[in-house]
Amino acid sequence: MNIKSTFTLLVCALPSIAFASTTPFSGDYQLHVDLIHDGQLANETKTDLTLKGTSQHFVASEQTLILSGSTSTNEQNIRFETSDLMSGEIRYFAGALGSSGVYRGSWHSNNGQSGDWQFNHSAVASFETCKQVLDAGQSVGDGVYTLVNEMGESHAFYCDMTTDGGGWTLVGSYPQNQPGGIAHVSDYGKTPETNPTHPSTLFLYQDDLGKFRDVREQVACAGAQCLNGKSVYADNLSSYELGLIRSAWGYADRLESMPKVADIPSCRTRYDDVASQVASCVLPTYLSWSNNSHQVGWQVDPHGPTHCWVARGTYAATAVGSGLCASNVEPNGTRFALLWMR
């Protein structure tokens, strides 16, 4: 008799096998399982499970089944076990992330059986980030998607699915009609901006950042994809480092979190060029300085002495919109800034 089972879990794609990351790993997936170990799924069955935990340790518990596992820090490998409380069978699963964003692999059990398996998101899966949507093969291109937070609350977010590898969630916006002088992260609105070309909402994501790894800040934007502005990037950051970048969007929080300019996380000025790394994301001559309240934002002139930052702080606090990235020119209401994470 060909007995198969499937489970549903939400796998948070993470950036070797070092099973030690603490990225959230929870939600709804389907696990397809068959009983023939030949690298192909045939006559598989499906079971839905709801996972909770992190990539370091996620679990699911149903009436007759317990699942426990972990994923690698680079999100390419996964392992877990299932225990059938009725039969006593224990199944051992191992696999890798395929090009389509779906985990696949093989399994064997303590009773000598083996087979193939595959994970995919269920029709009712809940995603926390645009990267999860992209990795699950559920992207329909750039646009607005419904994402959930740690409390299970749903909100509409804009996802950039095409630029710089895709999977970017818009987590901050500084409109061109907004005066400077924003002191704290808490001064920003919590309603997500969904128009990255003409943002009208002063917005900054204020939920847990542990679900993200990469960041892109764009300033001096005046059109689609900010092609005329200036961008900076960083990859594989901790939630603490991402929190520092977020805190830089308030001048008072910036000073409290990073008293010295050298405390600011570094950046690259080109996405795919490690040689474009800029220490502390500032003009090198600033590195020995104490931080100040003159501007808000992560980057401060990393492209040269050009007044290039998100917006003004206490200096010229009434200047409107994002910096223009032009030497000695204050914001004039024509540019906006965006913050993305992935």
C-alpha atoms as a printed R data frame, in Angstrom:
    type eleno elety resid chain resno      x      y       z
1   ATOM     1    CA   MET     A     1  0.000  0.000   0.000
2   ATOM     2    CA   ASN     A     2  1.435  3.340  -1.088
3   ATOM     3    CA   ILE     A     3  1.062  5.565   1.960
4   ATOM     4    CA   LYS     A     4  2.172  9.146   1.583
5   ATOM     5    CA   SER     A     5  1.811 12.309   3.551
6   ATOM     6    CA   THR     A     6  2.231 16.018   2.988
7   ATOM     7    CA   PHE     A     7  2.669 18.898   5.299
8   ATOM     8    CA   THR     A     8  2.169 22.652   5.020
9   ATOM     9    CA   LEU     A     9  4.739 25.080   6.315
10  ATOM    10    CA   LEU     A    10  5.924 28.579   5.554
11  ATOM    11    CA   VAL     A    11  9.607 28.567   4.781
12  ATOM    12    CA   CYS     A    12 11.312 31.916   5.139
13  ATOM    13    CA   ALA     A    13 14.072 31.990   2.571
14  ATOM    14    CA   LEU     A    14 17.317 32.922   4.277
15  ATOM    15    CA   PRO     A    15 20.599 34.123   3.106
16  ATOM    16    CA   SER     A    16 28.090 25.301   4.030
17  ATOM    17    CA   ILE     A    17 25.549 24.094   6.201
18  ATOM    18    CA   ALA     A    18 25.703 26.207   9.338
19  ATOM    19    CA   PHE     A    19 22.382 25.781  11.052
20  ATOM    20    CA   ALA     A    20 22.496 28.838  13.308
21  ATOM    21    CA   SER     A    21 20.453 31.684  11.822
22  ATOM    22    CA   THR     A    22 17.523 33.157  13.727
23  ATOM    23    CA   THR     A    23 15.496 34.403  10.776
24  ATOM    24    CA   PRO     A    24 11.738 33.856  11.288
25  ATOM    25    CA   PHE     A    25 10.557 30.552   9.789
26  ATOM    26    CA   SER     A    26  6.825 30.242  10.192
27  ATOM    27    CA   GLY     A    27  3.564 29.999   8.285
28  ATOM    28    CA   ASP     A    28  1.889 27.692   5.773
29  ATOM    29    CA   TYR     A    29  3.499 25.287   3.281
30  ATOM    30    CA   GLN     A    30  2.672 22.044   1.531
31  ATOM    31    CA   LEU     A    31  5.009 19.083   1.686
32  ATOM    32    CA   HIS     A    32  4.485 16.558  -1.118
33  ATOM    33    CA   VAL     A    33  5.824 13.081  -0.310
34  ATOM    34    CA   ASP     A    34  6.051  9.818  -2.257
35  ATOM    35    CA   LEU     A    35  7.429  6.373  -1.401
36  ATOM    36    CA   ILE     A    36  9.737  5.788  -4.369
37  ATOM    37    CA   HIS     A    37 13.232  7.236  -4.053
38  ATOM    38    CA   ASP     A    38 14.054  7.989  -7.686
39  ATOM    39    CA   GLY     A    39 14.347 11.782  -7.785
40  ATOM    40    CA   GLN     A    40 10.838 12.182  -9.196
41  ATOM    41    CA   LEU     A    41  7.568 12.816  -7.386
42  ATOM    42    CA   ALA     A    42  4.844 10.368  -8.450
43  ATOM    43    CA   ASN     A    43  1.457  9.666  -6.875
44  ATOM    44    CA   GLU     A    44  2.434 11.939  -4.024
45  ATOM    45    CA   THR     A    45  0.146 12.932  -1.196
46  ATOM    46    CA   LYS     A    46 -0.077 16.293   0.543
47  ATOM    47    CA   THR     A    47 -0.465 17.312   4.166
48  ATOM    48    CA   ASP     A    48 -0.773 20.847   5.550
49  ATOM    49    CA   LEU     A    49  1.196 21.932   8.598
50  ATOM    50    CA   THR     A    50  1.662 25.329  10.214
51  ATOM    51    CA   LEU     A    51  5.252 25.965  11.237
52  ATOM    52    CA   LYS     A    52  6.436 28.238  14.016
53  ATOM    53    CA   GLY     A    53  9.921 29.322  15.015
54  ATOM    54    CA   THR     A    54 13.112 30.443  13.325
55  ATOM    55    CA   SER     A    55 15.477 28.940  10.792
56  ATOM    56    CA   GLN     A    56 17.612 27.765  13.707
57  ATOM    57    CA   HIS     A    57 14.681 25.697  14.957
58  ATOM    58    CA   PHE     A    58 11.180 25.480  13.525
59  ATOM    59    CA   VAL     A    59  8.437 23.125  14.669
60  ATOM    60    CA   ALA     A    60  4.918 22.020  13.821
61  ATOM    61    CA   SER     A    61  2.595 20.014  16.019
62  ATOM    62    CA   GLU     A    62 -0.610 18.342  14.885
63  ATOM    63    CA   GLN     A    63 -2.816 15.751  16.548
64  ATOM    64    CA   THR     A    64 -0.739 12.758  15.410
65  ATOM    65    CA   LEU     A    65  2.389 14.334  13.946
66  ATOM    66    CA   ILE     A    66  5.340 16.400  15.185
67  ATOM    67    CA   LEU     A    67  7.857 18.110  12.878
68  ATOM    68    CA   SER     A    68 11.158 19.694  13.886
69  ATOM    69    CA   GLY     A    69 13.937 21.091  11.732
70  ATOM    70    CA   SER     A    70 16.312 23.850  10.671
71  ATOM    71    CA   THR     A    71 17.634 25.575   7.572
72  ATOM    72    CA   SER     A    72 21.118 26.728   6.636
73  ATOM    73    CA   THR     A    73 22.218 30.324   7.060
74  ATOM    74    CA   ASN     A    74 22.377 30.868   3.297
75  ATOM    75    CA   GLU     A    75 18.843 29.423   2.835
76  ATOM    76    CA   GLN     A    76 20.054 26.850   0.335
77  ATOM    77    CA   ASN     A    77 19.723 23.724   2.519
78  ATOM    78    CA   ILE     A    78 17.088 22.342   4.849
79  ATOM    79    CA   ARG     A    79 16.691 19.352   7.148
80  ATOM    80    CA   PHE     A    80 13.860 18.204   9.396
81  ATOM    81    CA   GLU     A    81 12.268 15.154  11.000
82  ATOM    82    CA   THR     A    82  8.670 14.056  11.377
83  ATOM    83    CA   SER     A    83  7.397 11.748  14.091
84  ATOM    84    CA   ASP     A    84  4.118  9.866  13.672
85  ATOM    85    CA   LEU     A    85  2.657  9.562  17.173
86  ATOM    86    CA   MET     A    86  0.385  6.687  16.146
87  ATOM    87    CA   SER     A    87  2.777  4.389  14.257
88  ATOM    88    CA   GLY     A    88  6.063  5.480  15.798
89  ATOM    89    CA   GLU     A    89  7.587  6.057  12.363
90  ATOM    90    CA   ILE     A    90 10.292  8.732  12.196
91  ATOM    91    CA   ARG     A    91 11.107 10.242   8.806
92  ATOM    92    CA   TYR     A    92 14.357 12.112   8.119
93  ATOM    93    CA   PHE     A    93 14.224 14.774   5.391
94  ATOM    94    CA   ALA     A    94 17.130 16.595   3.709
95  ATOM    95    CA   GLY     A    95 17.143 18.799   0.650
96  ATOM    96    CA   ALA     A    96 18.044 22.029  -1.066
97  ATOM    97    CA   LEU     A    97 16.411 25.109  -2.566
98  ATOM    98    CA   GLY     A    98 15.791 24.752  -6.300
99  ATOM    99    CA   SER     A    99 15.960 27.450  -8.971
100 ATOM   100    CA   SER     A   100 12.186 27.881  -8.791
101 ATOM   101    CA   GLY     A   101 12.344 28.794  -5.105
102 ATOM   102    CA   VAL     A   102 10.960 25.426  -3.943
103 ATOM   103    CA   TYR     A   103 12.727 23.060  -1.552
104 ATOM   104    CA   ARG     A   104 13.174 19.477  -2.822
105 ATOM   105    CA   GLY     A   105 14.976 16.421  -1.566
106 ATOM   106    CA   SER     A   106 14.798 12.850  -0.349
107 ATOM   107    CA   TRP     A   107 13.780 11.161   2.882
108 ATOM   108    CA   HIS     A   108 14.207  7.868   4.684
109 ATOM   109    CA   SER     A   109 12.588  6.445   7.797
110 ATOM   110    CA   ASN     A   110 13.365  4.213  10.740
111 ATOM   111    CA   ASN     A   111 11.294  1.418   9.188
112 ATOM   112    CA   GLY     A   112 13.335  1.241   5.982
113 ATOM   113    CA   GLN     A   113 11.101  3.286   3.695
114 ATOM   114    CA   SER     A   114 12.358  6.144   1.529
115 ATOM   115    CA   GLY     A   115 11.144  8.547  -1.121
116 ATOM   116    CA   ASP     A   116 11.181 12.034  -2.558
117 ATOM   117    CA   TRP     A   117  9.591 15.246  -1.311
118 ATOM   118    CA   GLN     A   118  8.935 18.864  -2.277
119 ATOM   119    CA   PHE     A   119  7.846 22.009  -0.429
120 ATOM   120    CA   ASN     A   120  5.635 24.654  -1.945
121 ATOM   121    CA   HIS     A   121  3.463 27.374  -0.520
122 ATOM   122    CA   SER     A   122 -0.171 26.521   0.014
123 ATOM   123    CA   ALA     A   123 -2.876 28.547  -1.667
124 ATOM   124    CA   VAL     A   124 -3.499 30.366   1.601
125 ATOM   125    CA   ALA     A   125  0.154 30.935   2.455
126 ATOM   126    CA   SER     A   126  1.027 34.092   4.346
127 ATOM   127    CA   PHE     A   127  4.179 35.951   3.339
128 ATOM   128    CA   GLU     A   128  6.107 38.393   5.507
129 ATOM   129    CA   THR     A   129  8.432 39.780   2.834
130 ATOM   130    CA   CYS     A   130  8.575 40.285  -0.917
131 ATOM   131    CA   LYS     A   131 11.591 37.948  -1.004
132 ATOM   132    CA   GLN     A   132  9.411 35.129   0.308
133 ATOM   133    CA   VAL     A   133  6.868 35.794  -2.435
134 ATOM   134    CA   LEU     A   134  9.599 35.751  -5.080
135 ATOM   135    CA   ASP     A   135 11.255 32.603  -3.744
136 ATOM   136    CA   ALA     A   136  7.902 30.803  -3.658
137 ATOM   137    CA   GLY     A   137  7.347 31.462  -7.343
138 ATOM   138    CA   GLN     A   138  4.314 33.617  -6.553
139 ATOM   139    CA   SER     A   139  5.618 36.888  -8.018
140 ATOM   140    CA   VAL     A   140  3.596 38.562 -10.759
141 ATOM   141    CA   GLY     A   141  6.125 41.364 -11.186
142 ATOM   142    CA   ASP     A   142  6.544 44.743  -9.521
143 ATOM   143    CA   GLY     A   143  3.484 45.913  -7.628
144 ATOM   144    CA   VAL     A   144  1.450 45.783  -4.446
145 ATOM   145    CA   TYR     A   145  1.281 42.545  -2.440
146 ATOM   146    CA   THR     A   146 -0.388 41.649   0.845
147 ATOM   147    CA   LEU     A   147  2.144 40.802   3.561
148 ATOM   148    CA   VAL     A   148  1.687 39.919   7.226
149 ATOM   149    CA   ASN     A   149  3.610 40.942  10.340
150 ATOM   150    CA   GLU     A   150  4.487 38.976  13.472
151 ATOM   151    CA   MET     A   151  0.995 39.574  14.868
152 ATOM   152    CA   GLY     A   152 -0.638 38.113  11.766
153 ATOM   153    CA   GLU     A   153 -1.901 41.538  10.660
154 ATOM   154    CA   SER     A   154 -2.139 42.044   6.885
155 ATOM   155    CA   HIS     A   155 -0.986 45.196   5.060
156 ATOM   156    CA   ALA     A   156 -0.426 46.165   1.442
157 ATOM   157    CA   PHE     A   157  3.262 46.658   0.590
158 ATOM   158    CA   TYR     A   158  5.002 47.567  -2.632
159 ATOM   159    CA   CYS     A   159  7.386 44.878  -3.909
160 ATOM   160    CA   ASP     A   160 10.186 45.524  -6.385
161 ATOM   161    CA   MET     A   161 10.540 42.112  -8.023
162 ATOM   162    CA   THR     A   162 12.909 43.083 -10.839
163 ATOM   163    CA   THR     A   163 15.630 45.506  -9.707
164 ATOM   164    CA   ASP     A   164 18.956 44.223  -8.353
165 ATOM   165    CA   GLY     A   165 17.818 40.624  -8.095
166 ATOM   166    CA   GLY     A   166 14.257 41.453  -7.022
167 ATOM   167    CA   GLY     A   167 12.423 40.617  -3.813
168 ATOM   168    CA   TRP     A   168 12.707 44.106  -2.267
169 ATOM   169    CA   THR     A   169 10.074 45.298   0.223
170 ATOM   170    CA   LEU     A   170  9.520 49.070   0.370
171 ATOM   171    CA   VAL     A   171 10.054 49.837   4.069
172 ATOM   172    CA   GLY     A   172 10.530 53.613   4.040
173 ATOM   173    CA   SER     A   173  9.492 56.674   2.056
174 ATOM   174    CA   TYR     A   174 10.333 60.369   2.407
175 ATOM   175    CA   PRO     A   175  8.026 62.353   0.069
176 ATOM   176    CA   GLN     A   176  9.194 65.398  -1.850
177 ATOM   177    CA   ASN     A   177  6.646 67.608  -0.028
178 ATOM   178    CA   GLN     A   178  7.829 66.618   3.481
179 ATOM   179    CA   PRO     A   179  9.922 69.181   5.428
180 ATOM   180    CA   GLY     A   180 13.053 67.957   7.182
181 ATOM   181    CA   GLY     A   181 13.479 67.795  10.923
182 ATOM   182    CA   ILE     A   182 12.289 64.237  11.625
183 ATOM   183    CA   ALA     A   183 13.811 63.339  14.982
184 ATOM   184    CA   HIS     A   184 12.660 59.785  15.669
185 ATOM   185    CA   VAL     A   185 11.698 56.607  13.850
186 ATOM   186    CA   SER     A   186  8.432 56.763  15.795
187 ATOM   187    CA   ASP     A   187  7.640 60.108  14.114
188 ATOM   188    CA   TYR     A   188  7.060 58.314  10.825
189 ATOM   189    CA   GLY     A   189  3.716 56.898   9.798
190 ATOM   190    CA   LYS     A   190  3.112 53.156   9.941
191 ATOM   191    CA   THR     A   191  0.913 52.955   6.838
192 ATOM   192    CA   PRO     A   192  3.063 51.558   4.012
193 ATOM   193    CA   GLU     A   193  3.684 53.657   0.926
194 ATOM   194    CA   THR     A   194  2.610 51.754  -2.201
195 ATOM   195    CA   ASN     A   195  3.712 54.192  -4.914
196 ATOM   196    CA   PRO     A   196  7.512 54.334  -5.221
197 ATOM   197    CA   THR     A   197  7.359 56.682  -8.211
198 ATOM   198    CA   HIS     A   198  5.280 59.437  -6.598
199 ATOM   199    CA   PRO     A   199  5.272 58.719  -2.828
200 ATOM   200    CA   SER     A   200  2.969 60.855  -0.710
201 ATOM   201    CA   THR     A   201  3.318 59.058   2.638
202 ATOM   202    CA   LEU     A   202  5.966 59.709   5.278
203 ATOM   203    CA   PHE     A   203  6.468 56.063   6.191
204 ATOM   204    CA   LEU     A   204  8.972 53.842   7.980
205 ATOM   205    CA   TYR     A   205  8.547 50.138   8.750
206 ATOM   206    CA   GLN     A   206  8.511 49.682  12.523
207 ATOM   207    CA   ASP     A   207  8.056 45.932  12.971
208 ATOM   208    CA   ASP     A   208 10.821 43.393  13.620
209 ATOM   209    CA   LEU     A   209 13.631 43.485  11.031
210 ATOM   210    CA   GLY     A   210 14.845 39.929  11.615
211 ATOM   211    CA   LYS     A   211 13.084 38.754   8.467
212 ATOM   212    CA   PHE     A   212 15.395 40.905   6.287
213 ATOM   213    CA   ARG     A   213 19.072 40.619   5.326
214 ATOM   214    CA   ASP     A   214 19.789 43.178   2.583
215 ATOM   215    CA   VAL     A   215 19.122 46.912   2.316
216 ATOM   216    CA   ARG     A   216 19.011 49.534  -0.432
217 ATOM   217    CA   GLU     A   217 18.607 53.253   0.214
218 ATOM   218    CA   GLN     A   218 17.724 55.592  -2.664
219 ATOM   219    CA   VAL     A   219 17.924 59.381  -2.386
220 ATOM   220    CA   ALA     A   220 17.389 62.326  -4.733
221 ATOM   221    CA   CYS     A   221 14.715 60.368  -6.618
222 ATOM   222    CA   ALA     A   222 12.449 62.097  -9.123
223 ATOM   223    CA   GLY     A   223 11.038 59.222 -11.174
224 ATOM   224    CA   ALA     A   224 10.568 55.508 -11.683
225 ATOM   225    CA   GLN     A   225 13.259 53.275 -10.119
226 ATOM   226    CA   CYS     A   226 15.135 56.413  -8.981
227 ATOM   227    CA   LEU     A   227 17.365 56.121 -12.033
228 ATOM   228    CA   ASN     A   228 18.356 59.777 -11.711
229 ATOM   229    CA   GLY     A   229 19.140 59.525  -7.981
230 ATOM   230    CA   LYS     A   230 21.789 57.869  -5.850
231 ATOM   231    CA   SER     A   231 21.595 54.397  -4.309
232 ATOM   232    CA   VAL     A   232 23.638 52.525  -1.715
233 ATOM   233    CA   TYR     A   233 23.534 48.834  -0.789
234 ATOM   234    CA   ALA     A   234 24.563 46.313   1.859
235 ATOM   235    CA   ASP     A   235 24.048 42.540   2.063
236 ATOM   236    CA   ASN     A   236 23.803 39.914   4.794
237 ATOM   237    CA   LEU     A   237 23.343 42.359   7.648
238 ATOM   238    CA   SER     A   238 22.175 41.431  11.130
239 ATOM   239    CA   SER     A   239 18.873 42.758  12.428
240 ATOM   240    CA   TYR     A   240 20.937 45.026  14.704
241 ATOM   241    CA   GLU     A   241 22.756 46.563  11.734
242 ATOM   242    CA   LEU     A   242 19.501 46.975   9.838
243 ATOM   243    CA   GLY     A   243 18.096 48.663  12.939
244 ATOM   244    CA   LEU     A   244 20.963 51.160  12.922
245 ATOM   245    CA   ILE     A   245 20.198 52.051   9.319
246 ATOM   246    CA   ARG     A   246 16.527 52.496  10.159
247 ATOM   247    CA   SER     A   247 17.369 54.645  13.189
248 ATOM   248    CA   ALA     A   248 19.411 56.927  10.921
249 ATOM   249    CA   TRP     A   249 16.113 58.132   9.425
250 ATOM   250    CA   GLY     A   250 15.575 60.161  12.629
251 ATOM   251    CA   TYR     A   251 18.318 62.624  13.559
252 ATOM   252    CA   ALA     A   252 17.892 62.141  17.331
253 ATOM   253    CA   ASP     A   253 17.807 58.349  17.012
254 ATOM   254    CA   ARG     A   254 20.817 58.557  14.727
255 ATOM   255    CA   LEU     A   255 22.845 60.393  17.387
256 ATOM   256    CA   GLU     A   256 21.755 58.066  20.165
257 ATOM   257    CA   SER     A   257 22.413 54.852  18.230
258 ATOM   258    CA   MET     A   258 25.591 55.957  16.461
259 ATOM   259    CA   PRO     A   259 27.467 58.690  18.391
260 ATOM   260    CA   LYS     A   260 30.388 58.517  15.970
261 ATOM   261    CA   VAL     A   261 30.273 58.578  12.191
262 ATOM   262    CA   ALA     A   262 32.371 55.395  12.211
263 ATOM   263    CA   ASP     A   263 29.492 53.595  13.988
264 ATOM   264    CA   ILE     A   264 27.349 53.705  10.843
265 ATOM   265    CA   PRO     A   265 27.144 50.443   8.783
266 ATOM   266    CA   SER     A   266 29.172 50.548   5.573
267 ATOM   267    CA   CYS     A   267 27.630 50.467   2.099
268 ATOM   268    CA   ARG     A   268 28.375 49.934  -1.575
269 ATOM   269    CA   THR     A   269 27.571 52.559  -4.173
270 ATOM   270    CA   ARG     A   270 27.080 49.908  -6.878
271 ATOM   271    CA   TYR     A   271 25.000 46.785  -6.326
272 ATOM   272    CA   ASP     A   272 27.277 44.241  -8.004
273 ATOM   273    CA   ASP     A   273 30.676 45.796  -7.327
274 ATOM   274    CA   VAL     A   274 32.378 44.961  -4.032
275 ATOM   275    CA   ALA     A   275 35.096 47.458  -4.919
276 ATOM   276    CA   SER     A   276 32.544 50.253  -4.459
277 ATOM   277    CA   GLN     A   277 32.453 49.667  -0.679
278 ATOM   278    CA   VAL     A   278 32.385 52.909   1.339
279 ATOM   279    CA   ALA     A   279 33.266 52.745   5.043
280 ATOM   280    CA   SER     A   280 30.361 53.913   7.227
281 ATOM   281    CA   CYS     A   281 28.596 55.038   4.032
282 ATOM   282    CA   VAL     A   282 30.095 58.541   4.310
283 ATOM   283    CA   LEU     A   283 32.690 60.670   2.577
284 ATOM   284    CA   PRO     A   284 36.049 59.330   3.882
285 ATOM   285    CA   THR     A   285 37.040 62.689   5.346
286 ATOM   286    CA   TYR     A   286 34.049 62.442   7.740
287 ATOM   287    CA   LEU     A   287 35.140 59.158   9.354
288 ATOM   288    CA   SER     A   288 36.893 60.737  12.337
289 ATOM   289    CA   TRP     A   289 33.960 63.006  13.169
290 ATOM   290    CA   SER     A   290 31.339 62.720  15.849
291 ATOM   291    CA   ASN     A   291 27.869 62.247  14.418
292 ATOM   292    CA   ASN     A   292 25.590 65.269  14.113
293 ATOM   293    CA   SER     A   293 21.909 66.092  13.705
294 ATOM   294    CA   HIS     A   294 22.222 67.969  10.411
295 ATOM   295    CA   GLN     A   295 20.641 65.282   8.249
296 ATOM   296    CA   VAL     A   296 18.635 62.067   8.349
297 ATOM   297    CA   GLY     A   297 19.355 58.885   6.440
298 ATOM   298    CA   TRP     A   298 21.969 56.169   6.167
299 ATOM   299    CA   GLN     A   299 24.203 57.645   3.463
300 ATOM   300    CA   VAL     A   300 25.958 60.983   3.861
301 ATOM   301    CA   ASP     A   301 27.928 61.963   0.758
302 ATOM   302    CA   PRO     A   302 29.345 58.498  -0.093
303 ATOM   303    CA   HIS     A   303 29.420 59.540  -3.769
304 ATOM   304    CA   GLY     A   304 31.457 62.689  -3.047
305 ATOM   305    CA   PRO     A   305 30.925 66.079  -1.319
306 ATOM   306    CA   THR     A   306 27.530 66.594  -2.941
307 ATOM   307    CA   HIS     A   307 24.920 67.123  -0.170
308 ATOM   308    CA   CYS     A   308 23.642 63.585  -0.737
309 ATOM   309    CA   TRP     A   309 21.325 62.206   1.973
310 ATOM   310    CA   VAL     A   310 17.685 61.324   2.624
311 ATOM   311    CA   ALA     A   311 16.644 64.699   4.060
312 ATOM   312    CA   ARG     A   312 17.668 67.495   6.399
313 ATOM   313    CA   GLY     A   313 17.642 67.205  10.194
314 ATOM   314    CA   THR     A   314 18.108 70.200  12.471
315 ATOM   315    CA   TYR     A   315 20.078 72.167   9.881
316 ATOM   316    CA   ALA     A   316 17.774 73.792   7.293
317 ATOM   317    CA   ALA     A   317 14.956 71.801   8.871
318 ATOM   318    CA   THR     A   318 12.326 73.477   6.693
319 ATOM   319    CA   ALA     A   319 14.006 72.321   3.462
320 ATOM   320    CA   VAL     A   320 11.477 70.112   1.697
321 ATOM   321    CA   GLY     A   321 12.016 66.619   0.340
322 ATOM   322    CA   SER     A   322 15.187 64.623  -0.234
323 ATOM   323    CA   GLY     A   323 18.661 65.980  -0.769
324 ATOM   324    CA   LEU     A   324 19.510 66.760  -4.389
325 ATOM   325    CA   CYS     A   325 22.992 65.186  -4.384
326 ATOM   326    CA   ALA     A   326 24.369 68.467  -5.703
327 ATOM   327    CA   SER     A   327 27.085 70.427  -3.952
328 ATOM   328    CA   ASN     A   328 25.788 73.061  -1.514
329 ATOM   329    CA   VAL     A   329 22.194 72.790  -2.791
330 ATOM   330    CA   GLU     A   330 19.441 72.243  -0.209
331 ATOM   331    CA   PRO     A   331 16.295 70.144  -0.806
332 ATOM   332    CA   ASN     A   332 13.713 72.123  -2.773
333 ATOM   333    CA   GLY     A   333 10.634 69.917  -2.904
334 ATOM   334    CA   THR     A   334 11.526 68.181  -6.165
335 ATOM   335    CA   ARG     A   335 13.061 64.908  -4.907
336 ATOM   336    CA   PHE     A   336 12.066 62.010  -2.651
337 ATOM   337    CA   ALA     A   337 13.863 59.132  -0.903
338 ATOM   338    CA   LEU     A   338 13.095 55.412  -0.493
339 ATOM   339    CA   LEU     A   339 14.323 52.606   1.775
340 ATOM   340    CA   TRP     A   340 14.084 48.960   0.695
341 ATOM   341    CA   MET     A   341 14.930 45.730   2.514
342 ATOM   342    CA   ARG     A   342 15.103 42.121   1.402
